[in-house]
mmCIF file of C-alpha atoms in Angstrom:
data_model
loop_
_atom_site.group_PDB
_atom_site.id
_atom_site.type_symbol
_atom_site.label_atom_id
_atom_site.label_comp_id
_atom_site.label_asym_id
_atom_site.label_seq_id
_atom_site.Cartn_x
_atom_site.Cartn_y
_atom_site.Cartn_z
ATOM 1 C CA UNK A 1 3.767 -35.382 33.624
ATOM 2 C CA UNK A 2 5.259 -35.120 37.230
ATOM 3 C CA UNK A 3 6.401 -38.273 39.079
ATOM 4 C CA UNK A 4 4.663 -38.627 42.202
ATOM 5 C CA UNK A 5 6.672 -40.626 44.488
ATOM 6 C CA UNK A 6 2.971 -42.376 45.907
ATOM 7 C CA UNK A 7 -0.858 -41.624 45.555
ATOM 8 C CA UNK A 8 -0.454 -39.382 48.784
ATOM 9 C CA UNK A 9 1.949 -37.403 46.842
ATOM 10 C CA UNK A 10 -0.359 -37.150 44.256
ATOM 11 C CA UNK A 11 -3.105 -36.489 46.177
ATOM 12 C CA UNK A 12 -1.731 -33.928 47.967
ATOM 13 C CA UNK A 13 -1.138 -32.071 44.226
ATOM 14 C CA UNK A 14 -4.312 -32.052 43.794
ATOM 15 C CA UNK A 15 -5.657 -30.619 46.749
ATOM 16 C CA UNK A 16 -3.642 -28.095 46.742
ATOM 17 C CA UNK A 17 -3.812 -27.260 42.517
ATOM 18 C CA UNK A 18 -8.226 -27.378 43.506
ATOM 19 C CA UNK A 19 -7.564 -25.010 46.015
ATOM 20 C CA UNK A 20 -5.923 -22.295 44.626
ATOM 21 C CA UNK A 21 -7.940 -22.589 41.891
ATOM 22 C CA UNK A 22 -11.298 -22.473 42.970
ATOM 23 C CA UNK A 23 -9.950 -19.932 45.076
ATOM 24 C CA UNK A 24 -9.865 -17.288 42.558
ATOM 25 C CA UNK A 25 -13.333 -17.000 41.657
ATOM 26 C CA UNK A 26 -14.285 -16.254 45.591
ATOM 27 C CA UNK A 27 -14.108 -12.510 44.210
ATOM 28 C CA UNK A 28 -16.276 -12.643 40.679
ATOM 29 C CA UNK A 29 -19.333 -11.164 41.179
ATOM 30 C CA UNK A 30 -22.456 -13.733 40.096
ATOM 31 C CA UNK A 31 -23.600 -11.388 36.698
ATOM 32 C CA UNK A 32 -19.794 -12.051 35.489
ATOM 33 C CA UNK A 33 -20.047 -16.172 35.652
ATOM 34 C CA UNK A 34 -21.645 -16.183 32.349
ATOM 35 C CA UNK A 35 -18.689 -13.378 30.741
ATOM 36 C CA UNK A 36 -16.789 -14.114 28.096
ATOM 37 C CA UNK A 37 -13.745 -12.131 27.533
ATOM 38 C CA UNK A 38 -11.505 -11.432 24.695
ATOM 39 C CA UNK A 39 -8.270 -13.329 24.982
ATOM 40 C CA UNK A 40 -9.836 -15.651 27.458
ATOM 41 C CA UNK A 41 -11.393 -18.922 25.507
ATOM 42 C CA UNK A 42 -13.901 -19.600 28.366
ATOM 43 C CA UNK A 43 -16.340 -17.571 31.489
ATOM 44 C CA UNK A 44 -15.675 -18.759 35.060
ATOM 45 C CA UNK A 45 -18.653 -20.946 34.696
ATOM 46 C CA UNK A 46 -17.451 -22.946 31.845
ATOM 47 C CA UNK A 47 -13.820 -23.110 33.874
ATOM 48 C CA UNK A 48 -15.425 -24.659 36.826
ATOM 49 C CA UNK A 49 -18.026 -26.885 34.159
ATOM 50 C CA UNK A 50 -14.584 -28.525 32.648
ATOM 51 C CA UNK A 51 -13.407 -29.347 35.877
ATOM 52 C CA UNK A 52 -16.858 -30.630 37.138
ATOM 53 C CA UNK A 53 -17.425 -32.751 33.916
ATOM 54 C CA UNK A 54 -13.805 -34.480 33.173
ATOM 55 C CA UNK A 55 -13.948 -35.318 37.278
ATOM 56 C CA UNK A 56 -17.341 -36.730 36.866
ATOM 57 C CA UNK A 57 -16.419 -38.392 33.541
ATOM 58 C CA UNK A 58 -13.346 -41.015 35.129
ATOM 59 C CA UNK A 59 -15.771 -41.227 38.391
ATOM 60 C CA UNK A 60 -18.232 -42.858 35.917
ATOM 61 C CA UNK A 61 -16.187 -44.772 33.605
ATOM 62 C CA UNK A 62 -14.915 -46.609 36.952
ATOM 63 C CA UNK A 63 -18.476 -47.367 38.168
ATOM 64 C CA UNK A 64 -19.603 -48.692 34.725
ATOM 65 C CA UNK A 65 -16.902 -50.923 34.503
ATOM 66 C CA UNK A 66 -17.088 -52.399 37.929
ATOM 67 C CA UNK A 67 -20.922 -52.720 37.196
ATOM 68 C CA UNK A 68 -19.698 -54.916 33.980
ATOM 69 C CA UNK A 69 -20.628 -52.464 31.652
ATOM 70 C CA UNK A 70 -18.404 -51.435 28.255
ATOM 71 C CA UNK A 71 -17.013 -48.256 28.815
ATOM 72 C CA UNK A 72 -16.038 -46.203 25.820
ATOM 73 C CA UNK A 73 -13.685 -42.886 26.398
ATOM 74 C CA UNK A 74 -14.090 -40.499 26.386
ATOM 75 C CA UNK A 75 -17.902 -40.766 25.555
ATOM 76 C CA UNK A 76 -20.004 -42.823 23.661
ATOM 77 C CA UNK A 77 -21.169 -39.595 21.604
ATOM 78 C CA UNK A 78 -17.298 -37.968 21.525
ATOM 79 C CA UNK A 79 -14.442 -38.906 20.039
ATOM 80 C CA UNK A 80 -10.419 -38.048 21.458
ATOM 81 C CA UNK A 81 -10.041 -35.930 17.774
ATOM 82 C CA UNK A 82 -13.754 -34.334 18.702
ATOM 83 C CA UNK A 83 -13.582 -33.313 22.312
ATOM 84 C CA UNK A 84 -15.214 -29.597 21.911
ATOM 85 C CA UNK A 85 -18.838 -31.316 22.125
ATOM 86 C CA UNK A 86 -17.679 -33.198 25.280
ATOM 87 C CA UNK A 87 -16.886 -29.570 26.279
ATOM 88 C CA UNK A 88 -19.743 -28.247 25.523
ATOM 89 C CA UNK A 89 -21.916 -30.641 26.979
ATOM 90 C CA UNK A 90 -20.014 -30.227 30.009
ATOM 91 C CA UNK A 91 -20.975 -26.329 29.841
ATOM 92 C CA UNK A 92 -24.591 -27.183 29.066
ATOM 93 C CA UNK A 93 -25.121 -29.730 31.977
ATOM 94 C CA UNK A 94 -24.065 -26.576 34.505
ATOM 95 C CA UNK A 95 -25.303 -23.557 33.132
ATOM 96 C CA UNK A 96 -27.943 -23.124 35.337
ATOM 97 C CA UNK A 97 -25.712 -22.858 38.214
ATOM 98 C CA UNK A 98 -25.054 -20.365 39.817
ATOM 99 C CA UNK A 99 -21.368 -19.371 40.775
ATOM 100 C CA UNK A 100 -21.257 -20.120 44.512
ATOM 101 C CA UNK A 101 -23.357 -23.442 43.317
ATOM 102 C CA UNK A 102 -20.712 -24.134 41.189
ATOM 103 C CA UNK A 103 -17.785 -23.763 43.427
ATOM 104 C CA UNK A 104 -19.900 -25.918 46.189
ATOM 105 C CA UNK A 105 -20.130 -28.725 43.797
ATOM 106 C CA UNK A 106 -16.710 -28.647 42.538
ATOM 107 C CA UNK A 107 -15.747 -28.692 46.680
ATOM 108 C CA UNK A 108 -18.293 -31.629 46.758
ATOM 109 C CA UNK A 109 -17.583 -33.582 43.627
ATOM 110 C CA UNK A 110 -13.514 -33.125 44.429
ATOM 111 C CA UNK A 111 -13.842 -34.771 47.462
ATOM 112 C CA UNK A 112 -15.916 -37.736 46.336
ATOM 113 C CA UNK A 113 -12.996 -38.271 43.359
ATOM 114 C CA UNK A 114 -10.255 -38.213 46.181
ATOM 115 C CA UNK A 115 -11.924 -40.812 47.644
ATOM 116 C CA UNK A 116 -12.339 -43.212 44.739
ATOM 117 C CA UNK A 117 -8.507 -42.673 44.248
ATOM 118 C CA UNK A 118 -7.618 -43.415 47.574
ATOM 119 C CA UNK A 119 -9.262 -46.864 47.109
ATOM 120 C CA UNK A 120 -6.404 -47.651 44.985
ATOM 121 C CA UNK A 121 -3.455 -48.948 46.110
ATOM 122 C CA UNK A 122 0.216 -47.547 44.705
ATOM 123 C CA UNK A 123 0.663 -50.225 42.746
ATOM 124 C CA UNK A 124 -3.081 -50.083 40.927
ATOM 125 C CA UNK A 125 -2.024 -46.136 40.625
ATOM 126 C CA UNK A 126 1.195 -46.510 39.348
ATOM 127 C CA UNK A 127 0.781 -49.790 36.922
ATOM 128 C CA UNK A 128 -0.981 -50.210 33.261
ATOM 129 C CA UNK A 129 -3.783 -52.424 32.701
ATOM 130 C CA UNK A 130 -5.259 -52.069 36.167
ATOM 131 C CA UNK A 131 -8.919 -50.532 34.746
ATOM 132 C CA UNK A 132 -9.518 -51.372 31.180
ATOM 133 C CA UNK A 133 -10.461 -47.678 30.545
ATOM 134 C CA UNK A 134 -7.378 -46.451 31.628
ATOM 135 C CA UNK A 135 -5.974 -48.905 28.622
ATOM 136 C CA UNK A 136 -8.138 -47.983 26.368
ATOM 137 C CA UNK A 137 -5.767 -45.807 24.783
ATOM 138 C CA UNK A 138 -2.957 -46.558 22.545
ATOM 139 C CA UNK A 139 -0.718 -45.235 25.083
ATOM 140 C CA UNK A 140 -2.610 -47.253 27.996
ATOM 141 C CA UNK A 141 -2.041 -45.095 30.724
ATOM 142 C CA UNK A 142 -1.869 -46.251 34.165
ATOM 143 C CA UNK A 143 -4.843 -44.778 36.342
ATOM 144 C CA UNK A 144 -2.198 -41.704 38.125
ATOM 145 C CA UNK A 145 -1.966 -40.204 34.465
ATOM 146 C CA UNK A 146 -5.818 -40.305 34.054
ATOM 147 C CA UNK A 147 -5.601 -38.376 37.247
ATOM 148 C CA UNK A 148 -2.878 -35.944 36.758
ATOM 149 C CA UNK A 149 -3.887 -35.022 33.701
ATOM 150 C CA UNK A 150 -7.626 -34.356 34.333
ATOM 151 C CA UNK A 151 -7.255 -32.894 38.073
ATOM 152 C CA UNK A 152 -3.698 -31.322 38.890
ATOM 153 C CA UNK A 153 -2.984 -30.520 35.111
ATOM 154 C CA UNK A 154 -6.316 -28.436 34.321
ATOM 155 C CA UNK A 155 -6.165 -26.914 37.620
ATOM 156 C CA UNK A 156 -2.829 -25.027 37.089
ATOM 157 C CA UNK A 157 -3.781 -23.723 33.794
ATOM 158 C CA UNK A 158 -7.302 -23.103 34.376
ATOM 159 C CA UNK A 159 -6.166 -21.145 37.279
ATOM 160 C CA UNK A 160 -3.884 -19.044 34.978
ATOM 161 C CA UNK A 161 -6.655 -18.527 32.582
ATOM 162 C CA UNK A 162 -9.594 -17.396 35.158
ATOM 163 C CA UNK A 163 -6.358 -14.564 36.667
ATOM 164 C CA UNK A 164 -5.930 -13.256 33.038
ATOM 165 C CA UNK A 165 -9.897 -13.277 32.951
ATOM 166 C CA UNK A 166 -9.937 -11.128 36.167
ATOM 167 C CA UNK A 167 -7.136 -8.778 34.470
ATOM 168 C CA UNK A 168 -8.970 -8.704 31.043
ATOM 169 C CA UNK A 169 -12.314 -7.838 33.704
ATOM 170 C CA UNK A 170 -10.874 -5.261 35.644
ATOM 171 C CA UNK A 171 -9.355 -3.626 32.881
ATOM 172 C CA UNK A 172 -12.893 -2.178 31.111
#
């Protein structure tokens, strides 16, 4: 993981990682959301899905624990060894969406998770033990991992994967 010198740092990263990639499906035409590709192990729709659900998925473990309830990650139905049916839940919720829905919501939902992290202050981002989610973990991460992993992380490769989608596309 990359050391981000403060939470401005870091959330700078991940504006910019969202934007360039939720950029690249301005050009995909709606009929290709649902395409799966060979080579490619998901369709822009489920890209954008992942992104939507694992955002979503911290946003709520915080809430539940400040409302005093147990929170249990990554899902009270998944397991960390068993995350393909997070996945595909994930896929399921959005499927109706359409494309330009999708990329509105991710706009929308991004926003509303830079916000809860700018609550924070450097030393609740930087320190273990802050959230007891975030320490659920073995490894009890401190809440900037959480965040790196599941915004700026996913971005960059998601981003590679939706360009080799568009090659594999434009290709037939």
């Amino acid at each position: 993981m990359e050391n981000y010198k403060n939470k401005e740092e870091l959330i700078s990263e991940i504006r910019k990682t969202a934007g360039l990639f939720i950029k690249e499906f301005e050009d995909i035409n709606e009929e290709d959301k649902d395409a799966l590709l060979e080579g490619v192990d998901r369709t822009p729709s489920q890209m954008i899905a992942y992104q939507l659900g694992w955002m979503n998925l911290i946003l709520s473990w915080d809430e539940d624990e400040l409302n005093g309830k147990e929170v249990i990650t990554p899902s009270p139905n998944y397991k960390w060894n068993k995350l393909g049916g997070l996945y595909a839940s994930f896929y399921a919720e959005y499927e109706s969406y359409s494309l330009s829905a999708l990329q509105k919501q991710f706009n929308e939902v991004l926003e509303k998770f830079i916000d809860w992290f700018n609550n924070f202050s450097d030393e609740e981002v930087f320190n273990q033990d802050v959230r007891k989610w975030a320490s659920s973990t073995t490894s009890r991460w401190p809440i900037c991992k959480w965040v790196h992993i599941n915004t700026v992380a996913p971005f960059k490769s998601f981003r590679t994967r939706i360009r080799k989608w568009k090659k594999v596309r434009n290709k037939k």
